[in-house]
Amino acid sequence: MRHTIKERLEAQRRYFGTGRTKELQFRRQTLKKLRSEIVKKEDAICNALYADFKKPRFETLIAETQFVLAELNTLIRHLELWARPERVPSSLLNFPSSDRIYKEPYGTVLIIAPWNYPFQLTLMPLISAIAAGNTAVLKPSELTPNTSKLIAEMVSAVFDPDHAMVFQGDAEVAKALLAEKWDYIFFTGSTRVGKIVYESAAGNLTPVTLELGGKSPCIVDGSALPAQAAGRIVWGKFLNAGQTCIAPDYILVHASIKDRLVEELKKSIVRFFGENPENSPDLARIISERHFKRLVGLMEGQELLFGGQYNAEDRFIAPTLVDEPGRDSEIMQEEIFGPLLPLISYRNEEEIDAWISSHGKPLAAYIFSRKKAFQKKMLRKYSFGGGVINDTLIHISNKNLPFGGVGNSGLGSYHGKRSFNAFSHQKAVIHRGTWLDPKFRNPPYKLPVSFIKKLKHLL
Ligand code: NAD
């Protein structure tokens, strides 16, 4: 494996060295070819995701294929503009000059993806890497074998392997890939593995983007509209059966509104998934036996307000509400990443703080409140990747907003123009004029100190 990886990497380096990937026309053509391939294979993609963990077709369309196609359209449309050197104001001190930022591809990039949105999270970085003029090696997740196989087929149908290719396999393959020197690494996955990736990258001073996870709180204060908040929380939590990096992990609800919120959460769950959610075509399954057992274990010893049913054969777990788990309980220690939603009541802001501050900076936070002052206070107080006031998840859907974590939940961001920039080195270049050659900077220094002290106004 190491040998093959080395060979492929060298071939990609040679290909990058030819300068072909930097040609705008070629980048655009390749992106268009990939777009046609996705459109052609949209049904097959839906089927692969269903085979992997019964992801509902609707969810695959909105959160995987159409999401990627929208980003592809944006990249194709803006490619020329974003790739163009960007003129910035020059310093008078360097007169005559014109100053520009050149967007330069890093070279050969490695993309490692997780299983929860396996198509979207492998293809989104790929298309930006290619748009920015890089070559790419992809390592999709081993937990979605059908989707990963299809991605490999699609990539080989569109790309010369010297331009982009897929290595399928598990953590061992990822480790072998990380042992090589890359020009950029884009990793999406857990905080635990993110640290391993960061460490490997550090050895070669390779720049990275780390899109990680965490425990994303959802605060519901006493002024929230219980029915509306419940509907929006249930949607965001149980999409993909709770296996969404930015899903609300737990609810912190003001004690005065808790009973009403619980009733509305139950009603929303039944409205969305029926009396027997196992029969609902709109609820995905848990990705693997290990995760299934982990989630069932998290329910043990907890007070359940709703749900709690499961079926190991089908890796089904019903949308479940967990009442007031203890601070030291496992469910409040790790990222849940499944259809279990703990509710914790609070009476004052110190109690909110005790919960949120006991975890690292989260990837997302949601605040349900109609009080502007409360919204503002929470936004000022807590650092998190991104979030929404009075809804869940939707900040991911606006390409003009950066998507990424902070601290424990990640490093760097992407989507839209930021994706293009994430895969480009911003090379600062001054073009100096030759028609004038001021000498005042040269020794022997003759400018009076009083003049030098005024230079800051010219810089
Ligand atoms: P994971 O970290 O277990 O695996 C991610 C990838 O890393 C996989 O391709 C896997 O094969 C590889 N990997 C596993 N162990 C490795 C090792 N020791 N060395 C090198 N590579 C290794 O994550 P997962 O279970 O696939 O995904 C779930 C996690 O991803 C959650 O924490 C979730 O919050 C996070 N996530 C984050 C985002 C985001 O955009 N921030 C998106 C989706 C998922």
Coordinates of C-alpha atoms and ligand atoms in Angstrom, one line a residue:
M1 CA 0.0 0.0 0.0
R2 CA 2.8 2.5 1.0
H3 CA 4.5 1.8 -2.3
T4 CA 1.3 2.4 -4.4
I5 CA 0.6 5.6 -2.5
K6 CA 4.1 6.9 -3.0
E7 CA 3.8 6.1 -6.8
R8 CA 0.5 7.7 -7.1
L9 CA 1.6 10.8 -5.2
E10 CA 4.7 11.1 -7.4
A11 CA 2.6 10.8 -10.5
Q12 CA 0.3 13.6 -9.2
R13 CA 3.3 15.8 -8.4
R14 CA 4.6 15.3 -11.9
Y15 CA 1.2 16.1 -13.3
F16 CA 0.9 19.3 -11.2
G17 CA 4.4 20.2 -12.4
T18 CA 3.2 20.3 -16.0
G19 CA 1.0 23.3 -15.2
R20 CA -2.1 21.7 -16.7
T21 CA -4.2 22.0 -13.6
K22 CA -3.6 25.7 -13.5
E23 CA -5.3 26.3 -16.9
L24 CA -8.6 27.9 -16.1
Q25 CA -10.3 26.4 -19.2
F26 CA -9.2 22.9 -18.1
R27 CA -10.4 23.5 -14.5
R28 CA -13.8 24.6 -15.8
Q29 CA -14.1 21.7 -18.2
T30 CA -13.3 19.2 -15.5
L31 CA -15.8 20.7 -13.1
K32 CA -18.5 20.6 -15.8
K33 CA -17.6 17.0 -16.5
L34 CA -18.0 16.2 -12.9
R35 CA -21.3 18.0 -12.7
S36 CA -22.7 15.9 -15.6
E37 CA -21.5 12.7 -13.9
I38 CA -23.3 13.6 -10.6
V39 CA -26.5 14.5 -12.5
K40 CA -26.2 11.2 -14.4
K41 CA -25.6 9.2 -11.3
E42 CA -28.0 11.0 -8.9
D43 CA -30.2 7.9 -8.6
A44 CA -27.2 5.6 -8.0
I45 CA -26.0 7.9 -5.3
C46 CA -29.3 7.9 -3.5
N47 CA -29.4 4.0 -3.8
A48 CA -25.8 3.7 -2.4
L49 CA -26.6 5.9 0.6
Y50 CA -29.8 3.9 1.2
A51 CA -27.9 0.7 1.0
D52 CA -25.3 2.1 3.5
F53 CA -27.7 3.3 6.2
K54 CA -31.1 3.8 4.7
K55 CA -30.6 7.5 4.2
P56 CA -33.9 8.8 2.9
R57 CA -33.8 9.8 -0.7
F58 CA -35.1 13.3 0.1
E59 CA -32.2 13.8 2.6
T60 CA -29.7 12.6 0.0
L61 CA -31.0 15.0 -2.6
I62 CA -31.1 18.1 -0.4
A63 CA -28.0 17.5 1.8
E64 CA -25.7 15.6 -0.6
T65 CA -26.2 15.8 -4.3
Q66 CA -28.1 19.1 -4.8
F67 CA -25.8 20.6 -2.1
V68 CA -22.7 19.6 -4.1
L69 CA -24.3 20.6 -7.4
A70 CA -25.1 24.1 -6.0
E71 CA -21.5 24.5 -4.9
L72 CA -20.3 23.3 -8.3
N73 CA -22.4 25.8 -10.1
T74 CA -21.1 28.6 -7.9
L75 CA -17.5 27.6 -8.5
I76 CA -18.0 27.3 -12.3
R77 CA -19.7 30.6 -12.4
H78 CA -17.1 32.5 -10.3
L79 CA -14.0 30.6 -11.2
E80 CA -12.5 33.3 -13.5
L81 CA -13.2 36.1 -11.1
W82 CA -11.9 34.3 -8.0
A83 CA -8.8 33.0 -9.7
R84 CA -7.9 36.4 -11.0
P85 CA -5.0 38.2 -9.2
E86 CA -6.7 40.6 -6.8
R87 CA -5.4 44.2 -6.9
V88 CA -5.0 45.9 -3.5
P89 CA -4.0 49.5 -2.7
S90 CA -0.3 50.1 -2.8
S91 CA 1.9 51.8 -0.2
L92 CA 3.1 55.3 -1.2
L93 CA 6.4 54.4 0.2
N94 CA 6.9 51.9 -2.7
F95 CA 5.8 54.3 -5.4
P96 CA 5.7 53.5 -8.2
S97 CA 4.1 50.0 -7.7
S98 CA 1.0 48.0 -8.2
D99 CA 0.2 45.3 -5.6
R100 CA -1.6 42.1 -6.1
I101 CA -2.7 38.8 -4.4
Y102 CA -2.2 35.8 -6.7
K103 CA -4.3 32.7 -5.9
E104 CA -1.9 29.9 -6.3
P105 CA -2.8 26.2 -5.9
Y106 CA -1.0 24.4 -3.1
G107 CA -0.1 21.4 -5.3
T108 CA -1.1 17.9 -4.3
V109 CA -3.8 17.7 -1.6
L110 CA -5.2 15.0 0.6
I111 CA -8.9 14.9 1.5
I112 CA -10.1 12.5 4.3
A113 CA -13.8 12.3 4.7
P114 CA -16.3 10.8 7.3
W115 CA -19.3 8.7 6.8
N116 CA -22.3 10.8 7.9
Y117 CA -22.7 12.8 4.7
P118 CA -20.3 10.7 2.7
F119 CA -21.0 12.1 -0.7
Q120 CA -21.2 15.8 0.2
L121 CA -18.2 15.8 2.6
T122 CA -15.9 14.0 0.0
L123 CA -17.0 16.0 -3.0
M124 CA -17.2 19.5 -1.6
P125 CA -13.5 19.7 -0.8
L126 CA -12.7 17.9 -4.0
I127 CA -14.4 20.4 -6.2
S128 CA -12.8 23.3 -4.4
A129 CA -9.4 21.7 -4.6
I130 CA -9.8 21.2 -8.4
A131 CA -11.3 24.7 -8.9
A132 CA -8.2 26.1 -7.2
G133 CA -5.9 24.2 -9.5
N134 CA -4.7 21.4 -7.3
T135 CA -4.5 17.6 -7.8
A136 CA -6.3 15.5 -5.2
V137 CA -6.2 12.2 -3.4
L138 CA -9.5 11.3 -1.6
K139 CA -10.0 8.8 1.2
P140 CA -13.7 8.4 1.8
S141 CA -15.1 6.5 4.9
E142 CA -14.9 2.8 5.2
L143 CA -18.3 2.8 7.0
T144 CA -20.2 3.7 3.8
P145 CA -18.7 1.0 1.4
N146 CA -21.4 1.5 -1.3
T147 CA -21.1 5.2 -1.4
S148 CA -17.3 5.1 -1.3
K149 CA -17.1 2.6 -4.1
L150 CA -19.4 4.7 -6.2
I151 CA -17.4 7.9 -5.5
A152 CA -14.3 6.0 -6.6
E153 CA -16.0 4.9 -9.9
M154 CA -17.3 8.4 -10.6
V155 CA -13.9 10.0 -9.9
S156 CA -12.1 7.6 -12.2
A157 CA -14.8 8.3 -14.9
V158 CA -14.1 12.0 -14.8
F159 CA -10.4 12.4 -13.8
D160 CA -7.1 11.2 -15.0
P161 CA -5.8 9.5 -11.8
D162 CA -2.8 11.8 -12.0
H163 CA -5.3 14.6 -11.4
A164 CA -7.6 13.1 -8.8
M165 CA -8.1 9.6 -7.5
V166 CA -9.6 7.7 -4.6
F167 CA -8.0 5.4 -2.1
Q168 CA -10.7 3.3 -0.4
G169 CA -10.1 1.7 3.0
D170 CA -10.0 2.2 6.7
A171 CA -7.9 4.0 9.3
E172 CA -4.8 2.0 8.2
V173 CA -5.1 3.4 4.7
A174 CA -5.6 6.9 6.1
K175 CA -2.5 6.5 8.3
A176 CA -0.4 5.3 5.3
L177 CA -1.6 8.4 3.3
L178 CA -0.8 10.7 6.2
A179 CA 2.7 9.3 6.4
E180 CA 3.4 11.0 3.1
K181 CA 4.2 14.7 2.5
W182 CA 1.2 16.6 1.1
D183 CA 0.9 20.2 0.1
Y184 CA -2.4 20.6 1.9
I185 CA -4.6 18.3 4.0
F186 CA -8.4 18.7 4.3
F187 CA -9.8 16.5 7.1
T188 CA -13.4 16.1 8.2
G189 CA -14.1 13.8 11.1
S190 CA -13.9 13.5 14.8
T191 CA -11.8 15.7 17.1
R192 CA -9.9 12.7 18.2
V193 CA -8.7 11.8 14.7
G194 CA -8.3 15.5 13.9
K195 CA -5.6 15.7 16.4
I196 CA -3.8 12.7 14.8
V197 CA -4.1 14.4 11.4
Y198 CA -2.8 17.7 12.8
E199 CA 0.2 16.0 14.4
S200 CA 1.1 14.2 11.1
A201 CA 0.8 17.4 9.2
A202 CA 3.0 19.3 11.6
G203 CA 5.9 17.0 10.8
N204 CA 6.0 18.5 7.3
L205 CA 4.5 21.9 8.2
T206 CA 1.7 21.0 5.9
P207 CA -1.2 23.4 6.1
V208 CA -4.6 21.9 7.1
T209 CA -8.3 22.5 7.4
L210 CA -9.8 20.5 10.2
E211 CA -13.6 20.2 10.2
L212 CA -14.4 18.4 13.5
G213 CA -17.3 17.8 15.8
G214 CA -18.3 18.5 19.4
K215 CA -21.3 18.9 21.7
S216 CA -23.5 21.6 20.1
P217 CA -25.9 23.1 22.6
C218 CA -29.4 24.3 21.9
I219 CA -30.7 26.9 24.4
V220 CA -34.4 27.5 24.7
D221 CA -35.2 30.5 26.9
G222 CA -38.6 31.3 28.5
S223 CA -39.7 33.6 25.7
A224 CA -39.3 31.0 22.9
L225 CA -42.4 29.7 21.0
P226 CA -42.6 26.1 22.2
A227 CA -44.4 24.6 19.2
Q228 CA -42.3 26.4 16.6
A229 CA -39.0 25.7 18.5
A230 CA -39.9 22.1 18.9
G231 CA -40.6 21.6 15.2
R232 CA -37.3 23.2 14.2
I233 CA -35.3 21.3 16.8
V234 CA -36.8 17.9 15.9
W235 CA -36.1 18.6 12.3
G236 CA -32.4 19.5 12.9
K237 CA -31.8 16.8 15.5
F238 CA -33.3 13.8 13.7
L239 CA -32.3 14.5 10.2
N240 CA -29.9 11.7 9.2
A241 CA -31.0 10.1 12.6
G242 CA -29.0 12.7 14.5
Q243 CA -25.8 11.8 12.7
T244 CA -25.1 15.4 11.7
C245 CA -22.0 17.2 12.9
I246 CA -24.0 20.4 13.6
A247 CA -27.1 18.6 15.0
P248 CA -28.2 20.1 18.4
D249 CA -26.5 17.7 20.8
Y250 CA -28.6 18.6 23.9
I251 CA -31.2 21.2 24.9
L252 CA -30.8 23.6 27.8
V253 CA -34.4 24.8 28.4
H254 CA -35.6 27.4 30.9
A255 CA -37.5 25.5 33.7
S256 CA -40.6 27.7 33.1
I257 CA -41.1 26.3 29.6
K258 CA -39.8 22.8 29.9
D259 CA -43.1 20.9 30.2
R260 CA -44.6 22.7 27.2
L261 CA -41.5 22.2 25.1
V262 CA -41.4 18.4 26.0
E263 CA -45.1 18.1 24.9
E264 CA -44.4 19.9 21.6
L265 CA -41.2 17.9 21.0
K266 CA -43.2 14.7 21.3
K267 CA -46.0 16.0 19.0
S268 CA -43.4 17.0 16.4
I269 CA -41.7 13.6 16.5
V270 CA -45.0 11.8 16.0
R271 CA -46.0 14.3 13.2
F272 CA -42.7 13.7 11.4
F273 CA -42.1 10.0 11.9
G274 CA -45.5 8.5 12.9
E275 CA -46.5 6.5 16.0
N276 CA -44.0 3.8 15.0
P277 CA -40.9 5.5 13.7
E278 CA -39.4 2.2 12.7
N279 CA -41.9 2.1 9.8
S280 CA -41.1 5.7 8.7
P281 CA -39.3 5.9 5.4
D282 CA -37.9 9.2 6.5
L283 CA -35.6 8.1 9.3
A284 CA -32.1 6.9 8.6
R285 CA -30.4 4.0 10.4
I286 CA -27.4 4.0 12.6
I287 CA -24.2 3.6 10.6
S288 CA -22.6 0.6 12.2
E289 CA -23.0 -2.0 14.9
R290 CA -20.4 -0.2 17.0
H291 CA -22.2 3.1 16.9
F292 CA -25.5 1.3 17.5
K293 CA -24.2 -0.3 20.7
R294 CA -22.6 2.9 21.8
L295 CA -25.9 4.8 21.5
V296 CA -27.9 2.1 23.2
G297 CA -25.3 2.2 26.0
L298 CA -25.7 6.0 26.3
M299 CA -29.5 5.4 27.1
E300 CA -28.7 3.0 29.9
G301 CA -29.7 4.3 33.4
Q302 CA -31.2 7.4 31.9
E303 CA -34.8 8.6 32.4
L304 CA -36.5 8.6 29.0
L305 CA -39.3 11.0 28.3
F306 CA -40.1 9.6 24.9
G307 CA -38.9 6.9 22.5
G308 CA -36.2 4.6 23.6
Q309 CA -37.2 1.7 21.2
Y310 CA -34.4 0.0 19.2
N311 CA -33.9 -2.9 16.9
A312 CA -30.3 -4.2 16.6
E313 CA -31.1 -6.2 13.4
D314 CA -31.9 -3.1 11.5
R315 CA -29.7 -0.7 13.6
F316 CA -32.9 1.3 14.3
I317 CA -33.1 3.7 17.2
A318 CA -36.3 5.7 17.7
P319 CA -36.1 9.5 18.2
T320 CA -35.6 9.6 22.0
L321 CA -35.9 12.4 24.6
V322 CA -33.7 11.9 27.7
D323 CA -34.6 13.7 30.9
E324 CA -32.1 15.6 33.0
P325 CA -29.0 13.4 32.5
G326 CA -26.3 14.0 35.2
R327 CA -23.3 16.1 34.5
D328 CA -21.0 13.1 34.7
S329 CA -23.1 10.7 32.7
E330 CA -21.5 9.4 29.5
I331 CA -24.3 11.0 27.3
M332 CA -23.2 14.4 28.5
Q333 CA -19.5 13.7 28.1
E334 CA -19.2 12.7 24.5
E335 CA -20.7 13.9 21.2
I336 CA -23.9 11.9 20.9
F337 CA -24.1 11.7 17.1
G338 CA -27.4 9.8 17.1
P339 CA -31.1 10.2 17.7
L340 CA -30.9 10.8 21.5
L341 CA -31.8 14.3 22.7
P342 CA -31.1 15.1 26.3
L343 CA -33.1 18.0 27.9
I344 CA -31.6 19.9 30.8
S345 CA -33.6 22.6 32.6
Y346 CA -31.9 25.8 33.9
R347 CA -33.1 28.6 36.1
N348 CA -30.4 31.1 35.6
E349 CA -27.5 31.9 33.2
E350 CA -24.9 30.5 35.5
E351 CA -26.5 27.1 35.0
I352 CA -26.3 27.5 31.3
D353 CA -22.7 28.4 31.6
A354 CA -21.8 25.5 33.8
W355 CA -23.0 23.1 31.0
I356 CA -21.6 24.9 28.0
S357 CA -18.2 25.7 29.5
S358 CA -17.6 22.1 30.6
H359 CA -17.1 21.2 26.9
G360 CA -14.7 22.6 24.3
K361 CA -15.9 25.3 21.9
P362 CA -18.7 23.7 20.0
L363 CA -19.1 23.4 16.2
A364 CA -22.6 24.9 16.4
A365 CA -25.0 26.6 18.9
Y366 CA -28.7 27.3 18.6
I367 CA -30.5 29.9 20.6
F368 CA -34.3 30.0 20.7
S369 CA -35.5 33.2 22.2
R370 CA -37.6 36.2 21.3
K371 CA -35.5 38.5 23.5
K372 CA -32.9 40.4 21.6
A373 CA -30.9 41.1 24.8
F374 CA -30.7 37.4 25.6
Q375 CA -29.7 36.5 22.0
K376 CA -26.9 39.2 22.1
K377 CA -25.6 38.1 25.5
M378 CA -25.3 34.4 24.4
L379 CA -23.6 35.4 21.1
R380 CA -21.1 37.6 23.0
K381 CA -20.4 35.0 25.7
Y382 CA -19.9 31.8 23.7
S383 CA -17.4 31.0 21.0
F384 CA -18.7 28.4 18.5
G385 CA -18.2 27.6 14.8
G386 CA -21.5 28.9 13.6
G387 CA -25.2 28.9 14.6
V388 CA -28.7 30.1 14.2
I389 CA -31.1 32.2 16.3
N390 CA -34.5 30.5 16.4
D391 CA -33.7 27.6 14.1
T392 CA -31.2 24.8 13.6
L393 CA -28.7 23.7 10.9
I394 CA -29.6 26.3 8.3
H395 CA -26.4 28.3 8.6
I396 CA -24.7 25.5 6.6
S397 CA -26.9 26.3 3.6
N398 CA -25.7 29.8 2.9
K399 CA -22.6 29.7 0.7
N400 CA -21.8 33.3 1.8
L401 CA -21.3 32.2 5.4
P402 CA -18.0 30.5 6.4
F403 CA -18.6 26.9 7.6
G404 CA -16.1 25.5 10.1
G405 CA -15.3 25.1 13.8
V406 CA -13.2 26.9 16.3
G407 CA -10.8 25.4 19.0
N408 CA -11.9 21.8 19.7
S409 CA -14.4 21.8 16.8
G410 CA -11.9 22.7 14.0
L411 CA -9.6 24.9 12.2
G412 CA -10.3 26.9 9.1
S413 CA -13.6 27.2 7.1
Y414 CA -15.0 26.7 3.7
H415 CA -18.0 27.0 1.3
G416 CA -18.4 29.3 -1.7
K417 CA -15.5 31.7 -2.2
R418 CA -13.9 30.5 1.1
S419 CA -13.5 27.0 -0.3
F420 CA -11.6 28.3 -3.3
N421 CA -9.4 30.4 -1.0
A422 CA -8.9 27.5 1.4
F423 CA -7.2 25.5 -1.3
S424 CA -5.2 28.5 -2.6
H425 CA -2.1 30.0 -1.3
Q426 CA -2.5 33.8 -1.3
K427 CA 0.8 35.0 -2.9
A428 CA 1.5 38.6 -2.2
V429 CA 3.4 40.3 -5.1
I430 CA 4.4 43.9 -5.7
H431 CA 5.1 44.9 -9.3
R432 CA 7.6 47.8 -9.0
G433 CA 7.8 50.5 -11.6
T434 CA 11.1 51.2 -13.3
W435 CA 10.5 54.8 -14.5
L436 CA 11.3 56.3 -11.1
D437 CA 13.9 55.2 -8.5
P438 CA 13.7 57.2 -5.2
K439 CA 16.9 56.9 -3.3
F440 CA 15.9 58.0 0.2
R441 CA 15.8 54.4 1.6
N442 CA 19.5 53.7 0.7
P443 CA 22.5 54.2 2.9
P444 CA 24.1 56.4 3.8
Y445 CA 20.9 57.4 5.6
K446 CA 20.3 61.1 5.3
L447 CA 16.6 61.5 6.1
P448 CA 16.0 63.4 9.4
V449 CA 14.6 61.4 12.3
S450 CA 11.5 63.7 12.4
F451 CA 10.7 62.6 8.8
I452 CA 11.2 58.9 9.5
K453 CA 8.8 59.2 12.4
K454 CA 6.2 60.4 9.9
L455 CA 6.6 57.4 7.6
K456 CA 3.9 55.5 9.4
H457 CA 1.4 57.7 7.6
L458 CA 2.7 56.5 4.3
L459 CA 2.8 52.7 5.1
Ligands
NAD1 P1 -13.6 9.6 12.2 O1 -12.7 10.7 12.8 O2 -13.7 8.4 13.0 O3 -13.2 9.3 10.7 C1 -13.0 10.2 9.7 C2 -12.0 9.7 8.7 O4 -10.8 9.5 9.3 C3 -12.4 8.4 8.1 O5 -12.1 8.4 6.7 C4 -11.5 7.4 8.8 O6 -11.2 6.2 8.0 C5 -10.3 8.2 9.1 N1 -9.6 7.7 10.3 C6 -10.1 7.0 11.4 N2 -9.2 6.8 12.3 C7 -8.0 7.3 11.8 C8 -6.7 7.4 12.3 N3 -6.3 6.8 13.4 N4 -5.8 8.0 11.5 C9 -6.1 8.6 10.4 N5 -7.4 8.5 9.8 C10 -8.3 7.9 10.5 O7 -15.0 10.3 12.1 P2 -16.4 9.7 11.6 O8 -16.9 8.7 12.6 O9 -16.3 9.2 10.2 O10 -17.3 11.0 11.5 C11 -18.0 11.5 12.7 C12 -17.3 12.7 13.2 O11 -17.0 13.6 12.2 C13 -18.1 13.4 14.3 O12 -17.3 13.8 15.3 C14 -18.7 14.6 13.5 O13 -19.0 15.7 14.3 C15 -17.5 14.9 12.6 N6 -18.0 15.6 11.5 C16 -17.6 16.9 11.3 C17 -18.1 17.6 10.2 C18 -17.7 19.1 10.0 O14 -18.0 19.6 8.9 N7 -17.2 19.8 10.9 C19 -18.9 17.0 9.3 C20 -19.2 15.7 9.5 C21 -18.7 15.0 10.5

